[in-house]
Amino acid sequence: MSTAELLKGAAGLFPDEVVTQAHVRHLNLPAGAGRFALITLDNGLDHTKPTTFGPQSLAHLDAAIDQVEKEAAEGSIVGVGLTGKPFIFAVGADLKGVELLRTHDDALAIGKGGHDVFKRLAGLAVPTFAYYNGAAMGGGVEIGLHCSYRTVSRAVPAFSLPEVFLGLVPGWGGCALLPNLIGAENAVKVIIENSLNQNRQLKGAQVFDLGIADAIFDGADFLERSLDWTSAVLRGETAVERATIDRGEAWDAAVARGRAVADSKVHGAAPAAYRALEIVAAVKDGDLQAGFDAEDRALADLIMGGELRAGIYAFHLVQKRAKRPVGAPDRNLARPVTKVGVIGAGLMASQLALLFLRRLEVPVVLTDIDQERIDKGVGYVHAEVDKLLGKGRINQDQANRLKALVTGVLDKAEGFADADFVIEAVFEEMSVKQRVFAEVEAVAPAHAILATNTSSLSITEMASELKHPERVVGFHFFNPVAILPLLEIVRGERTDDAALATAFGVAKKLRKTAVLVKDAPAFVVNRILTRFMGEIQNVIDDGTPVDVAERGIEPLGLPMSPLVLLELVGPAIGLHVSETLNRSFPDRFTVSPNLKAVVEAGKRGFYIYPEGTPVLDPEVAALLRQGDQVLTEEQVRARVLDAVAEEIGLMLAEGVVAEAQDIDLCLITGAGWPFHLGGITPYLDREGVSQRVNGKPFLAPGVASVPA
């Protein structure tokens, strides 16, 4: 089947494609280098709608190459260039089209169609040039790899091959061409390591340093400078030199290191990274066509697999649902926030003060029970501002202004009399929180929002003794505050729309992913994680060895093992939350006597790290009192997943969040749950756990799976 026929068939499956045009214009290169054809990729929309490649877009590019191929053969042009619209080069395949594919043959056509079009650039009778003028991802990077030469703008903010992150492989030449351009070690960093590190992006300078681009120019006159450089190359004035590729042991070592990275991130639970590494290993001898064929097969297999559909589902959650929180009130009800008060000056409170300061750039005042604590909290914020200055993230004037905006006072009346938004981050005890809110209500303006960073306590009960409980809202951050995006916004029974709208408005300015949550014990993430961790603890208490219990969860590919997570959270906090939930749901949430013993012994976790890897602490092992019920890894996994599926089902029935999608969004952005799982509910559906436990799947067919 011809490329045109392939693309025509694929286009029929995707009628709503946002089509990218490939405009050809001609110009005379500087210094008399000759007539040049420049192809500009443009979907006709502004930079907020990045240029993508669907079947019709590839067909337009194919037609443009028909034209320049003819001109090159005739000798009427000396070269062909490729660039993008302002701020965007191209960001790869259109995922909306990928979601619609239902058969392996259709998926194979997408891979082959892209390859067939892109390969033509390398086959032209004249040199080809890619000018990475803006953001380039996936197929946008790969089309440039098919060209003879590449330049990059220093202003490029995002450049990556994110496919493995989503559950795919770079399937239009990336796995084959990149290692043959910059060596296997650097290619594995881009394809595997960066992708599995939350889709880490390269900047323009890094693209050049890695050798992906042959020249780098400033953004202001990037295209003009690139054309000057092109002229020099074509006239022989500039010679492009590239590093020699080591095709010996270094290549094999890079692939092995990539497997180690994949094992540490997904523990063999998601196939994409391993398929990509197989292709990199296979092109060691430089056989690009064999690599392209392997990319086609891998792409088709993965497109028809559950991990990719879950990955795309997760991508849509964080890119779309996160920006339009379900259930949020009319944003016009939000009140302006011109000053923020923080009750407490410990580490969490200080992190919150820093975040509000940086994002809102309004006065922030901390209070605590003594001046020493206040000074320490303000000092922490000042030190973090100095770090930003040292890294060049802000200039001296900005640093001075930020430091001047943060203060600390003992007297709440003095600090909060003109505050619009006051958040508490004090000890997780109801009576303490009620007392500080009563003190604040007496001195803060009538319009001020009173927010609590509680991780598990009732917002309604916390506000119950106030004169104006309607202005109390849950504002639950996740640690580390600067890194984890999630913000659970909790509506108490008396919370009004104005308070809630203000909370959502502040969350947006803080650049957080806000999810509306009902006032239920431990809200979303902590409730699910506590049930998850509690069931593992139960398994250990009943008699299963610690290492077997931990390995039982490895196939989920979580970012860390349950007991390492417990160490990060802190055993005392884990115990406190389990006790809180045990009071609310004693039939499902237990309080582990072994965990209690670990906390009472003052241990920071179950492990020690004598050589960098976790080993069960002998002192903890001596504390453990276990039964005689020993489970296999498979039995552990089934028991834990059944518990999680039951809890999510109950939470949805209670209306803790609007839909299962919000559960997944919370776990991805608040607990680092893997993209390849789609959070948790697609995985529970795919493994049949949802049906077994609740009698039905969480998601409709096709939402995070191959359409029926």
XYZ file of C-alpha atoms in Angstrom:
708
model
C 0.000 0.000 0.000
C 1.362 3.462 -0.901
C 2.010 6.150 1.707
C -0.849 8.227 0.309
C -3.260 5.276 0.607
C -2.057 4.535 4.152
C -2.617 8.121 5.241
C -5.974 8.388 3.501
C -7.202 5.300 5.342
C -5.916 6.606 8.655
C -7.514 10.018 8.062
C -10.889 8.317 7.753
C -10.508 7.120 11.357
C -9.778 10.634 12.610
C -12.234 13.119 11.057
C -11.732 15.814 13.724
C -7.976 16.201 13.293
C -6.555 19.703 13.744
C -4.650 19.739 10.476
C -1.102 21.049 10.203
C -0.260 22.626 6.861
C 3.231 22.468 5.351
C 3.723 25.806 3.565
C 6.542 25.957 1.005
C 8.169 29.286 0.192
C 11.361 30.077 -1.633
C 14.125 32.504 -0.818
C 17.629 33.315 -1.896
C 20.191 32.394 0.715
C 22.727 35.050 1.829
C 26.136 35.377 0.144
C 24.845 33.958 -3.108
C 24.488 30.406 -1.842
C 21.458 29.818 -4.058
C 17.685 29.333 -4.084
C 16.292 27.576 -1.008
C 12.930 25.980 -0.141
C 11.627 26.588 3.386
C 8.763 24.444 4.700
C 6.851 25.930 7.651
C 4.692 23.661 9.807
C 1.621 25.583 10.995
C -1.856 24.545 12.121
C -3.154 28.110 11.823
C -3.659 28.496 15.586
C -1.630 30.421 18.166
C 1.115 28.947 20.352
C -1.393 27.687 22.935
C -2.502 25.075 20.348
C 0.762 23.347 19.420
C 1.324 21.890 15.988
C 0.771 18.123 15.794
C 0.948 15.357 13.183
C -2.185 13.404 12.366
C -2.820 11.523 9.109
C -3.993 14.591 7.139
C -1.065 16.633 8.485
C 1.375 13.953 7.323
C -0.346 13.961 3.926
C 0.171 17.744 3.624
C 3.839 17.327 4.532
C 4.108 14.489 1.997
C 2.705 16.782 -0.708
C 5.165 19.545 0.234
C 8.021 17.057 -0.056
C 6.684 16.031 -3.494
C 7.182 19.635 -4.579
C 10.674 20.157 -3.148
C 11.801 16.695 -4.292
C 10.952 17.669 -7.862
C 12.748 21.012 -7.499
C 15.805 19.326 -6.000
C 15.951 16.790 -8.812
C 15.715 19.613 -11.367
C 18.504 21.538 -9.649
C 16.328 24.596 -9.035
C 17.009 24.596 -5.277
C 20.210 24.004 -3.295
C 18.562 22.858 -0.055
C 15.389 22.434 1.965
C 14.667 23.814 5.440
C 11.982 22.942 7.958
C 10.716 25.235 10.723
C 7.607 25.904 12.796
C 5.207 28.689 13.667
C 6.190 31.212 16.368
C 7.229 29.510 19.657
C 6.365 26.013 18.351
C 8.312 23.701 16.059
C 6.032 20.639 16.411
C 4.996 18.451 19.334
C 4.527 15.086 17.661
C 1.677 12.735 16.905
C -1.853 13.855 17.699
C -2.807 11.687 20.692
C -6.511 12.252 20.082
C -6.125 10.240 16.891
C -4.133 7.487 18.587
C -6.962 7.009 21.103
C -9.405 6.224 18.295
C -7.406 3.344 16.812
C -9.103 -0.023 17.264
C -6.974 -2.552 15.342
C -3.313 -3.522 15.143
C -3.287 -2.832 11.370
C -4.573 0.727 11.908
C -1.880 1.294 14.531
C 0.781 -0.119 12.206
C -0.344 2.305 9.493
C 0.287 5.299 11.792
C 3.862 4.217 12.438
C 4.605 3.329 8.834
C 2.928 6.468 7.492
C 5.095 8.723 9.650
C 8.258 6.850 8.749
C 7.506 6.890 5.035
C 7.000 10.667 5.019
C 9.878 11.620 7.316
C 12.384 9.326 5.544
C 11.848 11.255 2.323
C 13.671 14.235 3.836
C 16.846 12.156 4.103
C 16.416 10.923 0.551
C 16.283 14.299 -1.220
C 18.950 15.195 -3.769
C 19.928 18.271 -1.726
C 20.857 18.747 1.963
C 18.007 19.255 4.418
C 17.968 21.471 7.515
C 15.718 21.455 10.577
C 15.431 24.749 12.433
C 14.101 23.993 15.939
C 12.655 27.454 16.588
C 10.388 26.504 19.511
C 8.974 23.627 21.527
C 9.699 20.252 19.938
C 8.522 16.907 21.284
C 8.110 13.383 19.985
C 7.552 13.404 16.247
C 8.549 17.071 16.216
C 12.032 16.070 17.382
C 12.101 13.030 15.098
C 11.313 14.844 11.869
C 14.396 16.967 12.492
C 16.523 13.868 13.058
C 15.773 12.793 9.480
C 17.363 16.007 8.181
C 21.042 16.440 7.258
C 21.629 19.305 9.713
C 19.878 20.936 12.660
C 19.957 24.297 14.433
C 18.212 25.135 17.700
C 17.050 28.357 19.302
C 18.547 29.173 22.673
C 14.997 30.165 23.692
C 13.524 26.671 23.172
C 11.815 25.909 26.518
C 10.890 22.275 25.971
C 12.489 19.580 23.824
C 11.925 15.894 24.511
C 11.026 12.419 23.402
C 8.217 11.812 25.932
C 6.831 8.622 24.409
C 8.097 6.204 27.070
C 6.513 8.427 29.726
C 3.155 7.894 28.012
C 3.616 4.186 27.283
C 4.953 4.358 23.710
C 8.348 4.335 22.015
C 9.737 7.129 19.844
C 8.307 5.472 16.768
C 9.115 7.754 13.837
C 12.882 7.363 13.919
C 13.845 8.435 17.430
C 15.035 5.057 18.729
C 17.059 4.370 15.581
C 18.409 7.791 14.614
C 19.200 9.448 17.952
C 21.792 6.907 19.207
C 23.404 6.955 15.772
C 23.668 10.744 16.019
C 24.743 11.361 19.642
C 25.754 7.906 20.867
C 23.805 5.350 22.848
C 24.616 6.816 26.276
C 23.187 10.262 25.548
C 20.289 8.793 23.564
C 19.297 6.586 26.511
C 19.284 9.683 28.747
C 16.853 11.433 26.418
C 14.642 8.459 25.503
C 14.537 6.586 28.818
C 15.941 8.545 31.752
C 14.412 11.960 31.054
C 11.120 10.415 30.021
C 10.793 8.307 33.173
C 11.757 11.293 35.354
C 8.318 12.876 34.962
C 9.007 13.754 31.311
C 11.991 16.007 32.021
C 12.469 18.577 29.250
C 15.669 19.809 27.606
C 16.339 23.499 26.990
C 17.836 24.774 23.758
C 21.385 24.914 25.135
C 21.169 21.286 26.303
C 19.983 20.192 22.858
C 23.109 21.756 21.389
C 25.434 20.423 24.096
C 24.191 16.879 23.501
C 25.002 17.196 19.797
C 21.397 16.900 18.620
C 21.727 20.344 17.001
C 24.809 21.434 15.035
C 24.442 25.140 15.843
C 22.610 27.316 18.371
C 21.392 30.892 17.960
C 19.447 33.396 20.063
C 15.692 33.454 19.686
C 15.290 37.064 18.499
C 16.817 36.499 15.049
C 16.982 32.709 15.100
C 15.722 31.989 11.585
C 17.844 34.732 10.016
C 20.978 33.457 11.741
C 20.102 29.847 10.842
C 19.818 30.802 7.177
C 23.194 32.576 7.339
C 24.675 29.408 8.827
C 22.947 27.274 6.182
C 24.521 29.405 3.478
C 27.964 28.955 5.046
C 27.504 25.180 5.201
C 26.338 24.923 1.599
C 29.202 27.136 0.378
C 31.709 24.980 2.240
C 32.729 27.833 4.502
C 31.452 26.026 7.648
C 32.217 22.349 8.195
C 29.975 20.431 10.588
C 31.927 18.051 12.781
C 30.241 15.420 14.925
C 31.626 13.141 17.604
C 32.591 9.596 16.616
C 30.014 7.086 17.812
C 31.348 4.333 20.070
C 29.714 1.146 18.785
C 31.572 -1.162 21.138
C 31.113 -1.923 24.804
C 29.949 1.625 25.563
C 26.814 1.019 23.465
C 25.989 -2.178 25.357
C 26.729 -0.486 28.692
C 24.340 2.366 27.828
C 21.526 -0.077 27.030
C 22.212 -1.975 30.276
C 22.128 1.283 32.235
C 18.827 2.161 30.557
C 17.390 -1.162 31.708
C 18.561 -0.454 35.249
C 16.836 2.945 35.134
C 13.639 1.350 33.812
C 13.774 -1.341 36.492
C 14.141 1.287 39.203
C 11.198 3.298 37.875
C 8.643 0.750 36.614
C 10.047 -2.572 37.893
C 9.202 -4.341 34.638
C 5.541 -3.385 35.008
C 5.306 -1.256 31.840
C 6.733 -2.465 28.528
C 7.508 0.777 26.678
C 10.992 1.482 28.084
C 12.133 -2.075 27.425
C 10.831 -2.057 23.838
C 12.647 1.224 23.197
C 15.897 -0.217 24.584
C 15.558 -3.313 22.388
C 15.463 -1.042 19.339
C 18.445 1.005 20.530
C 20.374 -2.250 21.034
C 19.365 -3.477 17.574
C 20.670 -0.402 15.691
C 24.188 -0.654 17.124
C 25.437 -1.649 13.659
C 23.801 1.397 12.046
C 21.056 -0.519 10.194
C 18.459 2.249 10.309
C 15.793 0.523 8.236
C 15.768 -2.466 10.577
C 15.342 0.031 13.405
C 12.458 1.771 11.638
C 10.710 -1.562 11.068
C 11.153 -2.458 14.750
C 9.733 0.950 15.716
C 6.644 0.261 13.580
C 6.046 -3.081 15.285
C 6.642 -1.727 18.784
C 4.410 1.283 18.149
C 1.531 -0.869 16.914
C 1.848 -3.345 19.783
C 1.917 -0.593 22.393
C -0.918 1.428 20.838
C -3.105 -1.631 21.215
C -2.012 -2.178 24.824
C -3.600 -1.001 28.046
C -0.566 0.907 29.339
C -0.627 3.438 26.508
C -4.359 4.038 26.829
C -3.886 4.529 30.560
C -0.945 6.854 29.851
C -2.988 8.980 27.450
C -5.837 9.038 29.966
C -3.397 10.264 32.635
C -1.997 12.866 30.234
C -5.499 14.250 29.627
C -6.160 14.329 33.369
C -3.146 16.524 34.139
C -3.372 18.637 30.991
C -7.128 19.200 30.805
C -9.134 18.088 33.828
C -6.576 19.662 36.173
C -7.124 23.042 34.507
C -10.921 22.890 34.843
C -11.651 21.521 38.333
C -14.976 19.711 38.475
C -17.433 21.324 40.896
C -15.510 24.579 41.388
C -17.865 27.582 41.901
C -18.091 30.554 39.557
C -14.633 32.138 39.655
C -16.204 35.611 39.645
C -17.195 34.953 43.275
C -13.542 34.811 44.328
C -12.292 37.622 46.534
C -8.938 39.343 45.968
C -6.052 38.213 48.170
C -3.603 41.014 48.945
C -2.123 39.660 52.173
C -1.637 36.130 53.506
C -1.314 34.979 57.113
C 0.345 31.689 58.072
C -0.334 30.225 61.527
C 2.778 28.329 62.540
C 6.407 28.740 61.561
C 7.610 25.124 61.410
C 8.919 23.467 58.258
C 5.501 22.928 56.612
C 4.318 26.443 57.483
C 7.580 27.929 56.213
C 7.256 26.030 52.927
C 3.716 27.385 52.554
C 4.893 30.933 53.312
C 7.585 30.633 50.629
C 5.089 29.333 48.049
C 2.524 32.093 48.711
C 5.310 34.676 48.634
C 6.756 33.532 45.315
C 3.503 32.985 43.460
C 1.293 35.764 44.838
C 4.024 38.322 45.584
C 1.943 39.829 48.402
C 2.836 40.401 52.062
C 3.040 37.138 54.022
C 3.115 37.144 57.830
C 3.891 34.143 60.056
C 2.918 33.698 63.705
C 3.875 31.084 66.277
C 4.012 30.610 70.022
C 7.429 32.232 70.535
C 9.790 34.606 68.755
C 12.491 31.976 68.294
C 10.194 29.820 66.178
C 9.051 32.849 64.181
C 12.605 33.969 63.503
C 13.498 30.460 62.365
C 10.519 30.358 59.973
C 11.277 33.771 58.445
C 14.944 32.779 58.268
C 14.033 29.651 56.312
C 12.123 31.720 53.745
C 15.001 34.207 53.428
C 17.503 31.356 52.948
C 15.359 29.809 50.188
C 15.100 33.197 48.445
C 18.903 33.460 48.615
C 19.166 30.011 46.992
C 16.945 31.188 44.121
C 19.195 34.221 43.743
C 22.308 32.042 43.752
C 20.851 29.832 41.007
C 19.998 32.854 38.865
C 16.249 32.164 39.106
C 15.642 35.700 40.413
C 17.725 38.896 40.425
C 18.887 40.924 43.419
C 15.972 43.401 43.214
C 13.449 40.537 43.195
C 15.216 38.883 46.140
C 15.155 42.106 48.146
C 11.470 42.640 47.403
C 10.500 39.075 48.353
C 12.435 39.233 51.614
C 10.793 42.530 52.499
C 7.338 41.003 51.943
C 7.728 38.225 54.537
C 7.521 39.053 58.241
C 6.749 37.338 61.512
C 4.867 38.560 64.603
C 3.753 37.053 67.908
C 0.500 39.029 68.037
C -2.159 37.599 65.700
C -4.145 40.850 65.908
C -1.170 42.753 64.591
C -0.398 40.204 61.875
C -3.863 39.271 60.598
C -5.974 42.446 61.017
C -5.757 43.152 57.269
C -5.162 39.618 55.934
C -7.459 38.253 53.227
C -6.373 34.624 53.459
C -5.109 32.898 56.626
C -3.874 29.298 56.564
C -3.006 27.205 59.604
C -0.235 24.587 59.651
C -0.146 23.693 63.338
C -0.181 20.353 65.168
C -2.682 17.841 63.740
C -5.002 17.914 66.736
C -8.625 19.085 66.504
C -8.652 21.080 69.740
C -5.460 22.938 68.755
C -6.818 23.860 65.342
C -10.173 24.962 66.751
C -8.409 27.180 69.275
C -6.179 28.944 66.727
C -9.117 29.504 64.357
C -11.139 31.050 67.206
C -8.226 33.377 67.920
C -7.923 34.339 64.242
C -11.664 34.879 63.781
C -11.560 37.424 66.598
C -8.965 39.595 64.828
C -9.151 38.911 61.060
C -11.434 40.903 58.718
C -14.952 39.553 58.151
C -14.136 38.677 54.537
C -10.930 36.733 55.298
C -10.798 33.064 54.287
C -9.668 30.680 57.025
C -7.871 27.731 55.430
C -6.590 24.586 57.097
C -3.778 22.367 55.844
C -5.126 19.407 57.806
C -4.403 16.037 56.218
C -7.234 14.077 57.833
C -9.402 16.059 60.267
C -12.985 17.220 59.667
C -13.309 20.745 58.276
C -16.906 20.913 59.487
C -15.972 20.051 63.066
C -13.021 22.447 62.959
C -15.361 25.307 62.005
C -18.272 24.258 64.209
C -17.566 26.653 67.101
C -16.890 29.723 64.928
C -19.360 32.550 64.361
C -18.720 32.325 60.610
C -18.013 28.690 59.693
C -18.894 29.464 56.076
C -15.445 30.950 55.453
C -13.472 27.863 56.551
C -12.062 25.703 53.765
C -9.670 22.763 53.595
C -6.479 23.566 51.700
C -4.436 20.368 51.907
C -0.951 20.494 50.369
C 1.388 17.568 49.816
C 5.005 17.365 50.864
C 7.345 18.555 49.420
C 5.126 21.575 48.800
C 7.306 23.012 46.033
C 7.257 19.779 44.011
C 3.967 17.893 44.335
C 1.231 19.706 42.360
C -1.881 18.465 44.144
C -4.010 20.654 46.390
C -7.089 18.986 47.886
C -9.669 21.747 48.404
C -12.188 20.549 50.956
C -15.690 21.938 51.313
C -17.110 21.731 54.828
C -20.845 21.466 55.382
C -21.095 25.234 55.971
C -18.384 26.447 53.524
C -19.917 28.985 51.117
C -19.264 29.480 47.411
C -17.278 32.696 47.903
C -14.781 30.990 50.212
C -14.506 28.032 47.872
C -14.106 30.224 44.771
C -11.387 32.227 46.529
C -9.601 28.990 47.451
C -9.670 27.819 43.834
C -8.494 31.233 42.630
C -5.547 31.144 45.035
C -4.729 27.566 44.000
C -4.529 28.620 40.372
C -2.130 31.453 41.205
C -0.059 28.990 43.224
C 0.071 26.827 40.036
C -1.390 23.877 41.874
C -3.705 21.138 40.623
C -6.841 21.743 42.684
C -9.411 18.976 43.190
C -12.686 19.558 45.037
C -13.093 17.045 47.870
C -15.960 16.338 50.249
C -15.282 16.708 53.960
C -14.643 13.012 54.618
C -11.965 11.400 56.814
C -8.458 11.803 55.310
C -10.000 13.116 52.062
C -8.587 11.293 48.975
C -4.865 10.537 48.807
C -4.275 9.838 52.485
C -7.361 7.668 52.718
C -6.346 5.500 49.769
C -2.687 5.332 50.775
C -3.588 4.506 54.370
C -5.837 1.633 53.228
C -3.103 0.498 50.825
C -0.330 0.738 53.434
C -2.583 -0.651 56.147
C -3.274 -3.801 54.162
C 0.445 -4.329 53.578
C 1.031 -3.817 57.282
C -1.731 -6.342 58.027
C -0.080 -8.868 55.734
C 3.223 -8.403 57.576
C 1.537 -8.541 60.988
C -0.216 -11.788 59.977
C 3.096 -13.458 59.168
C 4.297 -12.672 55.648
C 8.000 -11.702 55.537
C 8.636 -8.002 54.906
C 10.552 -8.612 51.670
C 7.769 -10.807 50.244
C 5.135 -8.182 51.082
C 7.218 -5.470 49.401
C 7.925 -7.558 46.273
C 4.250 -8.367 45.935
C 3.586 -4.727 45.027
C 6.498 -4.333 42.578
C 4.424 -5.156 39.438
C 2.516 -1.908 39.942
C 5.723 -0.026 39.135
C 5.236 2.477 41.953
C 7.900 5.179 42.419
C 9.006 3.592 45.702
C 8.145 0.579 47.826
C 5.417 0.949 50.487
C 7.799 0.860 53.439
C 10.197 3.333 51.824
C 7.171 5.604 51.330
C 6.286 5.140 54.991
C 9.804 6.267 55.876
C 9.396 9.365 53.700
C 6.017 10.241 55.247
C 7.232 9.387 58.743
C 5.991 6.359 60.726
C 4.472 8.623 63.396
C 2.376 10.488 60.823
C 1.356 7.209 59.190
C 0.295 5.867 62.573
C -1.642 9.045 63.395
C -3.596 8.937 60.124
C -4.346 5.220 60.555
C -5.655 5.936 64.061
C -7.855 8.747 62.719
C -9.314 6.504 60.034
C -9.674 3.597 62.455
C -11.981 5.783 64.563
C -14.112 6.514 61.493
C -13.994 3.109 59.790
C -12.872 0.508 62.345
C -13.970 -2.422 60.164
C -11.543 -1.503 57.345
C -8.711 0.551 58.870
C -6.569 -1.178 61.459
C -3.881 0.217 63.746
C -0.854 -2.018 63.393
C 0.747 -2.984 66.710
C 4.039 -3.439 64.881
C 3.895 0.062 63.402
C 3.042 1.379 66.865
C 6.091 -0.416 68.281
C 8.317 1.093 65.560
C 7.048 4.597 66.398
C 7.398 4.098 70.149
C 10.971 2.898 69.630
C 11.721 6.178 67.846
C 12.652 4.458 64.581
C 12.514 6.549 61.379
C 11.516 3.554 59.288
C 11.847 -0.174 58.751
C 15.126 0.012 56.841
C 18.757 0.943 57.217
C 21.012 1.678 54.243
C 24.493 0.283 54.959
C 25.497 0.284 51.267
C 22.877 2.593 49.822
C 20.225 -0.093 49.357
C 17.482 -0.773 51.912
C 18.030 -3.600 54.408
C 15.562 -4.468 57.176
C 16.811 -2.812 60.355
C 17.739 -5.624 62.823
C 16.320 -3.513 65.665
C 12.998 -3.234 63.817
C 13.052 -6.963 63.014
C 13.420 -7.634 66.736
C 10.331 -5.508 67.440
C 8.074 -7.320 64.963
C 5.490 -9.727 66.362
C 4.020 -11.764 63.496
C 1.428 -14.467 63.090
C 1.829 -17.642 61.063
C -0.159 -16.742 57.914
C 2.437 -16.504 55.138
C 1.202 -15.276 51.745
C 2.865 -15.492 48.337
C 3.704 -12.310 46.405
C 0.653 -12.886 44.189
C -1.620 -13.302 47.211
C -0.223 -10.142 48.777
C -0.888 -8.154 45.604
C -4.443 -9.501 45.262
C -5.259 -8.725 48.895
C -3.894 -5.186 48.707
C -5.559 -4.373 45.375
C -8.885 -5.770 46.561
C -8.706 -3.456 49.571
C -7.882 -0.422 47.418
C -10.665 -1.212 44.925
C -13.157 -1.566 47.780
C -12.106 1.746 49.333
C -12.287 3.662 46.040
C -15.733 2.188 45.381
C -16.927 3.338 48.798
C -15.403 6.813 48.322
C -17.206 7.259 45.015
C -20.465 6.062 46.562
C -19.981 8.622 49.370
C -19.343 11.398 46.838
C -15.871 12.197 48.207
C -15.024 13.309 44.651
C -17.137 13.685 41.528
C -15.738 10.768 39.512
C -13.063 8.088 39.389
C -11.029 10.471 37.213
C -10.536 12.731 40.235
C -9.209 9.806 42.292
C -6.619 9.150 39.584
C -5.723 12.822 39.211
C -5.134 13.030 42.968
C -2.900 9.954 43.065
C -0.836 11.054 40.055
C -0.269 14.628 41.249
C -0.254 14.071 45.008
C 1.437 10.693 45.421
C 3.463 10.287 42.224
C 1.360 7.302 41.132
C 2.622 6.141 37.717
C 1.320 7.522 34.449
C 1.438 4.043 32.927
C -1.203 2.922 35.432
C -3.340 5.970 34.627
C -3.433 6.559 38.372
C -5.064 3.413 39.766
C -8.587 2.817 38.445
C -7.602 1.860 34.855
C -5.176 -0.691 36.293
C -7.817 -2.129 38.630
C -10.205 -2.352 35.674
C -7.595 -3.927 33.378
C -6.638 -6.544 35.994
C -10.282 -7.445 36.669
C -10.050 -6.316 40.313
C -12.837 -3.712 40.042
C -15.249 -6.271 38.633
C -14.296 -8.877 41.234
C -14.653 -6.521 44.200
C -17.365 -4.061 43.164
C -19.175 -5.931 40.411
C -18.364 -3.310 37.779
C -15.395 -1.393 36.328
C -14.656 2.156 37.459
C -14.385 3.533 33.903
C -16.450 3.052 30.761
C -14.860 1.011 27.929
C -12.580 3.197 25.807
C -11.969 5.839 28.494
C -8.578 4.398 29.459
C -8.601 1.278 27.307
C -8.798 0.236 23.656
C -12.309 1.070 22.337
C -14.533 -1.983 21.927
